[in-house]
mmCIF file with all atom_site columns, C-alpha atoms in Angstrom:
data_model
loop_
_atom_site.group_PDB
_atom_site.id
_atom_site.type_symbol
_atom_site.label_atom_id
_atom_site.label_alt_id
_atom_site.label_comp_id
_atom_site.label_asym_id
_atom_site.label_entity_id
_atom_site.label_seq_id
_atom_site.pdbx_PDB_ins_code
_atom_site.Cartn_x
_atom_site.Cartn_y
_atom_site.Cartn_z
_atom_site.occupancy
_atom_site.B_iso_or_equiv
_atom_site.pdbx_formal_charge
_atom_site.auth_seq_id
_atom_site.auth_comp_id
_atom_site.auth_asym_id
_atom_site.auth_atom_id
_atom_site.pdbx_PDB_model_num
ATOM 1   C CA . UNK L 1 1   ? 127.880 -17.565 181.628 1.00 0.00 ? 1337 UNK L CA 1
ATOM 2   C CA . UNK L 1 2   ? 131.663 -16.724 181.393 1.00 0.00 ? 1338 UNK L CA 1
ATOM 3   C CA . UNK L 1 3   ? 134.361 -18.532 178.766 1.00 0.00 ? 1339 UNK L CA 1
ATOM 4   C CA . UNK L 1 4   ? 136.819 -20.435 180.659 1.00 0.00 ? 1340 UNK L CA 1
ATOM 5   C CA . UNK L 1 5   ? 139.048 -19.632 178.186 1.00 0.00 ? 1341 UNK L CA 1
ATOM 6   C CA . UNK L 1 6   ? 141.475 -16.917 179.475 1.00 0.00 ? 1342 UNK L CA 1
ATOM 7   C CA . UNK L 1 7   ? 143.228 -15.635 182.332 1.00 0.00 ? 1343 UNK L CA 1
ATOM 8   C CA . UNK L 1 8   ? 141.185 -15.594 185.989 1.00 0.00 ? 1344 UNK L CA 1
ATOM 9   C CA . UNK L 1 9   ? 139.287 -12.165 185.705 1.00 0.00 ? 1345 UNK L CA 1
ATOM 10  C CA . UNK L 1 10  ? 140.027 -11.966 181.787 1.00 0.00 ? 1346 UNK L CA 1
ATOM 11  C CA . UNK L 1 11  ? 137.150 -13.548 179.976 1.00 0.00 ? 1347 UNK L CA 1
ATOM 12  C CA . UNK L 1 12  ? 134.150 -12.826 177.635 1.00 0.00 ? 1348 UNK L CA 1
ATOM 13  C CA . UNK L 1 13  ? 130.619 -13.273 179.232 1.00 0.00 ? 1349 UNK L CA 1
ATOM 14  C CA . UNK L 1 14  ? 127.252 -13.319 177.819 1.00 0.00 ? 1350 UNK L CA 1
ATOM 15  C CA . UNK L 1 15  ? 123.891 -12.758 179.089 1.00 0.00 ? 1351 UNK L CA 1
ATOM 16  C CA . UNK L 1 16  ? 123.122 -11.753 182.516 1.00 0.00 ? 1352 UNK L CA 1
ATOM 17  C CA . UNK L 1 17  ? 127.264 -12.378 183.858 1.00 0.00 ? 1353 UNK L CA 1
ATOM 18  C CA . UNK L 1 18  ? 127.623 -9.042  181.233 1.00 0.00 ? 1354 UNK L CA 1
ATOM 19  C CA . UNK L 1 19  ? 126.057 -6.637  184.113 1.00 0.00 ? 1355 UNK L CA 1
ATOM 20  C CA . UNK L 1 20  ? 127.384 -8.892  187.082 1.00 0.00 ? 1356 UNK L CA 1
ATOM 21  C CA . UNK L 1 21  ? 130.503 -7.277  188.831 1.00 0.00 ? 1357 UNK L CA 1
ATOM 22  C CA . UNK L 1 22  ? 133.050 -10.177 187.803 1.00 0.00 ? 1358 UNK L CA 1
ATOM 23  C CA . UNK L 1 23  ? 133.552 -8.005  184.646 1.00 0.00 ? 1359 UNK L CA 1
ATOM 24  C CA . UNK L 1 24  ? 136.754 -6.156  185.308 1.00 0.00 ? 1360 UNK L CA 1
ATOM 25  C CA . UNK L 1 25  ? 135.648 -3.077  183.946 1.00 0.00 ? 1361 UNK L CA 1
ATOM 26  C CA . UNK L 1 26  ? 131.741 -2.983  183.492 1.00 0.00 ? 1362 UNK L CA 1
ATOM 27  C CA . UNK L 1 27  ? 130.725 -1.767  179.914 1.00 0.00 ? 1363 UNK L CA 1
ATOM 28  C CA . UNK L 1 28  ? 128.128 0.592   180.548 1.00 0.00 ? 1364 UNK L CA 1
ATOM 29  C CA . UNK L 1 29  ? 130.550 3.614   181.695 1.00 0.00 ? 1365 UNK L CA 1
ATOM 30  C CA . UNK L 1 30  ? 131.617 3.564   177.926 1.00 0.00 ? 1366 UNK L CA 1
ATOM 31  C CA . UNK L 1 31  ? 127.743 4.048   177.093 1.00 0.00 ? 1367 UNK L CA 1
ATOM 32  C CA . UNK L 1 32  ? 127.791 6.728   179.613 1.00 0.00 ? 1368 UNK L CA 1
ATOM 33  C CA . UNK L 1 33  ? 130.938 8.549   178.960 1.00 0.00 ? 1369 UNK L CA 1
ATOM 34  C CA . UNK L 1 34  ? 130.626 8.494   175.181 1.00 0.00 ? 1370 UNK L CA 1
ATOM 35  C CA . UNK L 1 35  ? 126.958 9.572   175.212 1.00 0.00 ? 1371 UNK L CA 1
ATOM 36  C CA . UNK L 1 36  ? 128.115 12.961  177.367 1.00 0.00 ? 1372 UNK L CA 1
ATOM 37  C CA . UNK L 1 37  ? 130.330 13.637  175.126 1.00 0.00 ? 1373 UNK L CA 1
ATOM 38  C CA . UNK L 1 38  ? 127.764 13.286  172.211 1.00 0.00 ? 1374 UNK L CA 1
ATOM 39  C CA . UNK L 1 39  ? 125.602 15.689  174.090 1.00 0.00 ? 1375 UNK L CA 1
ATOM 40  C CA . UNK L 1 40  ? 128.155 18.109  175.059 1.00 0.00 ? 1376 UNK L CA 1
ATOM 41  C CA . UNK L 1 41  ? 129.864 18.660  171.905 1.00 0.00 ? 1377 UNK L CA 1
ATOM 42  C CA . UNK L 1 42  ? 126.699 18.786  169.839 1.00 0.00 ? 1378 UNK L CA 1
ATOM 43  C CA . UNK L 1 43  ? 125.276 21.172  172.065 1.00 0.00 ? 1379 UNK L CA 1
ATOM 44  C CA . UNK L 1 44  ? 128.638 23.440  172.433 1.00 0.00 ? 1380 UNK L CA 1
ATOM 45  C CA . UNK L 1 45  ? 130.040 26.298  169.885 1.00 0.00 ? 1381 UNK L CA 1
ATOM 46  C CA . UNK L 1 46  ? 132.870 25.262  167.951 1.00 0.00 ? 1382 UNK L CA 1
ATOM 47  C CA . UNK L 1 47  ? 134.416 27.810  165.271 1.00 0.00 ? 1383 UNK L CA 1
ATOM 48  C CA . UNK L 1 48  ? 136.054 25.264  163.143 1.00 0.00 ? 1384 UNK L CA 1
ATOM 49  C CA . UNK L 1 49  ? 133.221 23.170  161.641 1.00 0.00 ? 1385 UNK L CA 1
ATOM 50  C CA . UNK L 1 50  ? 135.524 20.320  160.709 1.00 0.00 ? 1386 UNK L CA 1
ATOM 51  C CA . UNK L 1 51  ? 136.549 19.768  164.283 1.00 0.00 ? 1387 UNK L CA 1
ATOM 52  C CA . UNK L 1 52  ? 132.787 19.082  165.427 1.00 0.00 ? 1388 UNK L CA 1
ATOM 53  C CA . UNK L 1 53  ? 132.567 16.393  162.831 1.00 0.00 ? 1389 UNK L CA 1
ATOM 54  C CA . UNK L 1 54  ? 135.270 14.552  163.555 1.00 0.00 ? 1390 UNK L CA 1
ATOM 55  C CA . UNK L 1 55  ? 134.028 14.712  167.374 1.00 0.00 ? 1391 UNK L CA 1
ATOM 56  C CA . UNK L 1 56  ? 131.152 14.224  166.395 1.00 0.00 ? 1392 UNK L CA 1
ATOM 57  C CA . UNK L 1 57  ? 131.737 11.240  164.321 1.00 0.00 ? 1393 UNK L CA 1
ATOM 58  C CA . UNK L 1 58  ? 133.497 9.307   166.600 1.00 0.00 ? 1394 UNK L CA 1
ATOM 59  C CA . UNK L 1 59  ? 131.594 9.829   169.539 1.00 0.00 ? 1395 UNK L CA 1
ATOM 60  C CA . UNK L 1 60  ? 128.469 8.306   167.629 1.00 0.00 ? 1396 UNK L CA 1
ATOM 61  C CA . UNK L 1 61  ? 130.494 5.763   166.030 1.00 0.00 ? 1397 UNK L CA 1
ATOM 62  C CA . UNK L 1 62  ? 132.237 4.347   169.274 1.00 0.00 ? 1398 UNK L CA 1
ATOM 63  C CA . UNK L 1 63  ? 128.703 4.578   171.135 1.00 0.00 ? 1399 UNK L CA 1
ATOM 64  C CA . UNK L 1 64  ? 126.924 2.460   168.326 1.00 0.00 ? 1400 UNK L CA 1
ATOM 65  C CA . UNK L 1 65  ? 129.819 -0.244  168.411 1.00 0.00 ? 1401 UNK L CA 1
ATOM 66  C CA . UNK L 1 66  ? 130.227 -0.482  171.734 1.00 0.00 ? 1402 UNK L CA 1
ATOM 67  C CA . UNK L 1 67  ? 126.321 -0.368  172.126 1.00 0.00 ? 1403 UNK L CA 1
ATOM 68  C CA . UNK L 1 68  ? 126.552 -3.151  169.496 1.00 0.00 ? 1404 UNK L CA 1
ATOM 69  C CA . UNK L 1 69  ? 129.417 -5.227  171.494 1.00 0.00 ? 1405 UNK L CA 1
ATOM 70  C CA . UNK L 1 70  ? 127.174 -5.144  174.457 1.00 0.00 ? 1406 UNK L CA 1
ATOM 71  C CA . UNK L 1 71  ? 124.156 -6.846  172.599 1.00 0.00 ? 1407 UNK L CA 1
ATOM 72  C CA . UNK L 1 72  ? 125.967 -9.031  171.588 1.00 0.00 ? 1408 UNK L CA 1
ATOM 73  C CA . UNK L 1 73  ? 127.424 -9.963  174.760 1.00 0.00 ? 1409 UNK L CA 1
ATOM 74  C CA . UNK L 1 74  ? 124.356 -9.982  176.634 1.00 0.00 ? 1410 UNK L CA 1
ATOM 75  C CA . UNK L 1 75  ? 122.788 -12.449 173.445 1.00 0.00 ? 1411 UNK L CA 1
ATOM 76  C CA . UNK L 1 76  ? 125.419 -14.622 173.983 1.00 0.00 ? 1412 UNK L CA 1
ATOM 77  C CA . UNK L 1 77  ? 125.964 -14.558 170.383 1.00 0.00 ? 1413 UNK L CA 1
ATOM 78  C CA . UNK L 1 78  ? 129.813 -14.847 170.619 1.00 0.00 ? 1414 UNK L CA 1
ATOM 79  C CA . UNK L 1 79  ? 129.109 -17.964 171.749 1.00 0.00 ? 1415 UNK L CA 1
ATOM 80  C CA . UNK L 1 80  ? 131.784 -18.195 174.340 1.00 0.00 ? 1416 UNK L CA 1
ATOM 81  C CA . UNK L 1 81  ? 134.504 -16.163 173.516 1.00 0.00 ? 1417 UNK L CA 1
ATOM 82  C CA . UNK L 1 82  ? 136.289 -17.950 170.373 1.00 0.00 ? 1418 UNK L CA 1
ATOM 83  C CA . UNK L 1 83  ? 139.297 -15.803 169.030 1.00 0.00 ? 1419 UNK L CA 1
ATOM 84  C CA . UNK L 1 84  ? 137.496 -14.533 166.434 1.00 0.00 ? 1420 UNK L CA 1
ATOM 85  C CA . UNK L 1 85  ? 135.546 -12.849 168.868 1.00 0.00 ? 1421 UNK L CA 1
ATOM 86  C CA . UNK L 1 86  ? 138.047 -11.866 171.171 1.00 0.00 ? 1422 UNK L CA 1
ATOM 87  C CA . UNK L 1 87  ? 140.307 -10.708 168.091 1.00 0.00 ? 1423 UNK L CA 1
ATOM 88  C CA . UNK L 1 88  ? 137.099 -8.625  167.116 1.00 0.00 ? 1424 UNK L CA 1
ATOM 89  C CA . UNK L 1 89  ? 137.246 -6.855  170.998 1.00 0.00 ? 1425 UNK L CA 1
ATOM 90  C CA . UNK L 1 90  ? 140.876 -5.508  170.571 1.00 0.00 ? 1426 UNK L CA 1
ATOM 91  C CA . UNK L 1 91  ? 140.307 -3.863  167.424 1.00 0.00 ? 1427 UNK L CA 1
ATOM 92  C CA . UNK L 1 92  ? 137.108 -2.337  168.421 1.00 0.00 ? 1428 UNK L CA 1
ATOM 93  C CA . UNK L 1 93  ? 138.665 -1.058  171.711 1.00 0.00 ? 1429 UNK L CA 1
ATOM 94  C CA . UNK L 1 94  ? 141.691 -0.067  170.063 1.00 0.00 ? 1430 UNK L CA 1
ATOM 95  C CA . UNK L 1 95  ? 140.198 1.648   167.186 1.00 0.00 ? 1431 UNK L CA 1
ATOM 96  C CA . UNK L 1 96  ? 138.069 3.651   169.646 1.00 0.00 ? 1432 UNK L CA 1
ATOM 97  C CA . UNK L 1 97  ? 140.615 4.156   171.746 1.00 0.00 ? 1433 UNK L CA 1
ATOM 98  C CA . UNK L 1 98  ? 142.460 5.661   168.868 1.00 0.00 ? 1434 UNK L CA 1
ATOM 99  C CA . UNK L 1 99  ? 139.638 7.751   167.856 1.00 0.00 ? 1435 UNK L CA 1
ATOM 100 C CA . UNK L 1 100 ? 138.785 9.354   171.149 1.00 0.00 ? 1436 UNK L CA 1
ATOM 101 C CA . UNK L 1 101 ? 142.289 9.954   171.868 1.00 0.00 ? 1437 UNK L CA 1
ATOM 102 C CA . UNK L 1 102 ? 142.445 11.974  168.773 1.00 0.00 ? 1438 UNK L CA 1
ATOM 103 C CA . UNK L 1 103 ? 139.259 13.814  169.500 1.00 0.00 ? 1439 UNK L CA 1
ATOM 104 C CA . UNK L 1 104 ? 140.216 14.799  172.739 1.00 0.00 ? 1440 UNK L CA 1
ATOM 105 C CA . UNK L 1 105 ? 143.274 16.465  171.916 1.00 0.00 ? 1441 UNK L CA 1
ATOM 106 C CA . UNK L 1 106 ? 141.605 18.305  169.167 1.00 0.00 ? 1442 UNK L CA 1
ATOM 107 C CA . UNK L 1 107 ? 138.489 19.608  171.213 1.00 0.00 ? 1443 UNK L CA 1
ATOM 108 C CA . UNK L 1 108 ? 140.833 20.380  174.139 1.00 0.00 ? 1444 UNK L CA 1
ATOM 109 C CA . UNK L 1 109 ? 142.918 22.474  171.383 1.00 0.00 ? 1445 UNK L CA 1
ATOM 110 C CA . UNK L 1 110 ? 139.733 24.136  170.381 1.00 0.00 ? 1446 UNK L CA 1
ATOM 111 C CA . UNK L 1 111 ? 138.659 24.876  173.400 1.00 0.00 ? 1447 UNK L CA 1
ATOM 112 C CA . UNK L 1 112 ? 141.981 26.667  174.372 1.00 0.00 ? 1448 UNK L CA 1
ATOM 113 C CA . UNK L 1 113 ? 141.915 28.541  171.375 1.00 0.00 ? 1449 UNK L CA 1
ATOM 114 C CA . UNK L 1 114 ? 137.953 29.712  171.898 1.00 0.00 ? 1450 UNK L CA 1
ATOM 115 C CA . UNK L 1 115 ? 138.923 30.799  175.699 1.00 0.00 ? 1451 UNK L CA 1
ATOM 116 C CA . UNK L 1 116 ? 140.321 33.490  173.743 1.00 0.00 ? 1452 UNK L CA 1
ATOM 117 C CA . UNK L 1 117 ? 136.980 34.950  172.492 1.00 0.00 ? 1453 UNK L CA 1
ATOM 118 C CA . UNK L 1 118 ? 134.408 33.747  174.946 1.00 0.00 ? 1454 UNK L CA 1
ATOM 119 C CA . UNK L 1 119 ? 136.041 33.927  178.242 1.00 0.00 ? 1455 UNK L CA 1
ATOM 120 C CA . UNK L 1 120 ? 133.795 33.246  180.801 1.00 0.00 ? 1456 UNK L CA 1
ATOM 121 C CA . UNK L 1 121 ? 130.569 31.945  178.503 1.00 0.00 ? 1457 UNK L CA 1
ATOM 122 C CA . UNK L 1 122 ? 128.160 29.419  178.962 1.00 0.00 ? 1458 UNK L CA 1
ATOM 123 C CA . UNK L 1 123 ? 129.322 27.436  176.027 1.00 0.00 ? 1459 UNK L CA 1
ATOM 124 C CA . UNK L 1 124 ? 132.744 27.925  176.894 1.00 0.00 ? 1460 UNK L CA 1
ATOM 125 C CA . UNK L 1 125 ? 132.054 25.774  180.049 1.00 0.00 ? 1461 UNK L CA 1
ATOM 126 C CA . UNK L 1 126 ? 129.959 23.519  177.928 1.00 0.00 ? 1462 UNK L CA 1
ATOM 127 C CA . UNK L 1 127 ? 133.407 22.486  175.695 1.00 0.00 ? 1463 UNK L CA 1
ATOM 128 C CA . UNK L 1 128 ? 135.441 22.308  179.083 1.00 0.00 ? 1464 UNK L CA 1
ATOM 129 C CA . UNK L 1 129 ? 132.654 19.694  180.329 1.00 0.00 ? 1465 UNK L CA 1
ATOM 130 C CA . UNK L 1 130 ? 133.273 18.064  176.892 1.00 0.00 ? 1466 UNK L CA 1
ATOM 131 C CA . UNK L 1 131 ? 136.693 17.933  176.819 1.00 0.00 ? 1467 UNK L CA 1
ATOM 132 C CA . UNK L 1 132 ? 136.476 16.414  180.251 1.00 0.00 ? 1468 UNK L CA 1
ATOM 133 C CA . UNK L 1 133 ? 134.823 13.580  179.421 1.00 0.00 ? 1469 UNK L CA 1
ATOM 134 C CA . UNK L 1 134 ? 136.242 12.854  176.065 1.00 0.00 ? 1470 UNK L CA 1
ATOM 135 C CA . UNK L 1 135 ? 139.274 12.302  178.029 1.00 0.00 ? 1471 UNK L CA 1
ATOM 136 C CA . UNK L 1 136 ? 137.519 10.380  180.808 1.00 0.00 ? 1472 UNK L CA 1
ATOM 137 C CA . UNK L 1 137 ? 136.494 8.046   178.010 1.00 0.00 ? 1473 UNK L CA 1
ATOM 138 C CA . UNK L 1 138 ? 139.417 7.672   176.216 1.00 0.00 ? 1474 UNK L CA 1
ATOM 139 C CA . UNK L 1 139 ? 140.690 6.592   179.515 1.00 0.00 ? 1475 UNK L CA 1
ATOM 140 C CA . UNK L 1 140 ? 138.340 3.725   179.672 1.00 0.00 ? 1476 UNK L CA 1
ATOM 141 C CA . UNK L 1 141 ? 138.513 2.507   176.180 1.00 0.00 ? 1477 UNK L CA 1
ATOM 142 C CA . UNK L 1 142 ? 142.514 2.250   176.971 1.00 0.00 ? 1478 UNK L CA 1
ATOM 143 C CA . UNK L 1 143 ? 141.292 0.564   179.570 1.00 0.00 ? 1479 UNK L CA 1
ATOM 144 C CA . UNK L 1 144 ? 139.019 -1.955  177.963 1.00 0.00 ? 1480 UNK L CA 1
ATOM 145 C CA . UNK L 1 145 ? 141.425 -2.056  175.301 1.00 0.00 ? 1481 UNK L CA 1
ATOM 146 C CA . UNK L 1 146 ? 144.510 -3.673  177.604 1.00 0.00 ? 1482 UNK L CA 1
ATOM 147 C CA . UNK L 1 147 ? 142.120 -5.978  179.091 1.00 0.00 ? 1483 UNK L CA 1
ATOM 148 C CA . UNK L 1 148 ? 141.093 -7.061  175.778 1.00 0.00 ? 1484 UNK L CA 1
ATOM 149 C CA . UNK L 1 149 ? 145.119 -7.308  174.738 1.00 0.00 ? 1485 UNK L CA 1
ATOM 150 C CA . UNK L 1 150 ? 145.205 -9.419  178.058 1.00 0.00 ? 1486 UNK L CA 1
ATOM 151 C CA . UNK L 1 151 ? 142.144 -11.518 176.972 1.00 0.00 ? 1487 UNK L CA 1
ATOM 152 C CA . UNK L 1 152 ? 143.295 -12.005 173.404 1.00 0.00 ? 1488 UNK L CA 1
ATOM 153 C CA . UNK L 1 153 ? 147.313 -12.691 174.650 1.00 0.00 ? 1489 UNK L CA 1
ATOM 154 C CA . UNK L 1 154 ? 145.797 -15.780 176.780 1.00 0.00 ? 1490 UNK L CA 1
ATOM 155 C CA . UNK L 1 155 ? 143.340 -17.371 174.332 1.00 0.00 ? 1491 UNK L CA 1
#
């Protein structure tokens, strides 16, 4: 079930209408995207130690809230889509959005510098697939986050 509250196309839905298609953007690409990049950098070679964390870190953090968003979604526990809830969704995209967008430019940075020492190496192409999809999802979370503007702006 779907608010009414909200533009046409712009709403908060619960239960099973969270996997239907009349979500604008479905939320399981940010599951997907997120979690490759959790994979990728943990599993790549970083020289900076401090640069992995903070990759680290916010790739686990934005997977566990969104992973908590979408629970709560599908549990209906927003209970329609009050502001508070809706309010709650633009700061969580945001924030992530944020985050990954700072991640992203500091793994790509990191990976430019390591093409330096490791040209051609198999964890070399493991940070380019990283730094690939850290920007793929920080392109979605901008995404989810101007839907959410557009949600919050008509509630």
């Amino acid at each position: 079930m779907c608010s009414a509250r909200g533009v046409s196309g712009f709403w908060l839905c619960s239960g099973q209408a969270t996997l239907s298609h009349t979500q604008p953007v479905p939320h399981f690409d940010l599951q997907i995207f997120g979690g490759l990049v959790w994979i990728l950098v943990a599993s790549s070679k970083v020289p900076d130690p401090m640069l992995q964390g903070w990759v680290m870190f916010v790739s686990v953090f934005c997977f566990v809230m969104s992973i908590s968003l979408l629970c709560l979604y599908l549990c209906g526990a927003h209970g329609g889509g009050g502001s508070c809830w809706v309010t709650l969704d633009v700061i969580c995209h945001g924030t992530a959005a944020l985050f990954y967008l700072s991640a992203a430019v500091l793994e790509a940075y990191m990976t430019y510098s390591l093409s330096f020492f490791l040209p051609l190496a198999q964890k070399y192409r493991e940070n380019i697939a990283a730094v690939v999809f850290a920007f793929v999802a920080t392109l979605l979370y901008v995404i989810h986050k101007v839907f959410s503007l557009l949600r919050w702006k008509s509630s």
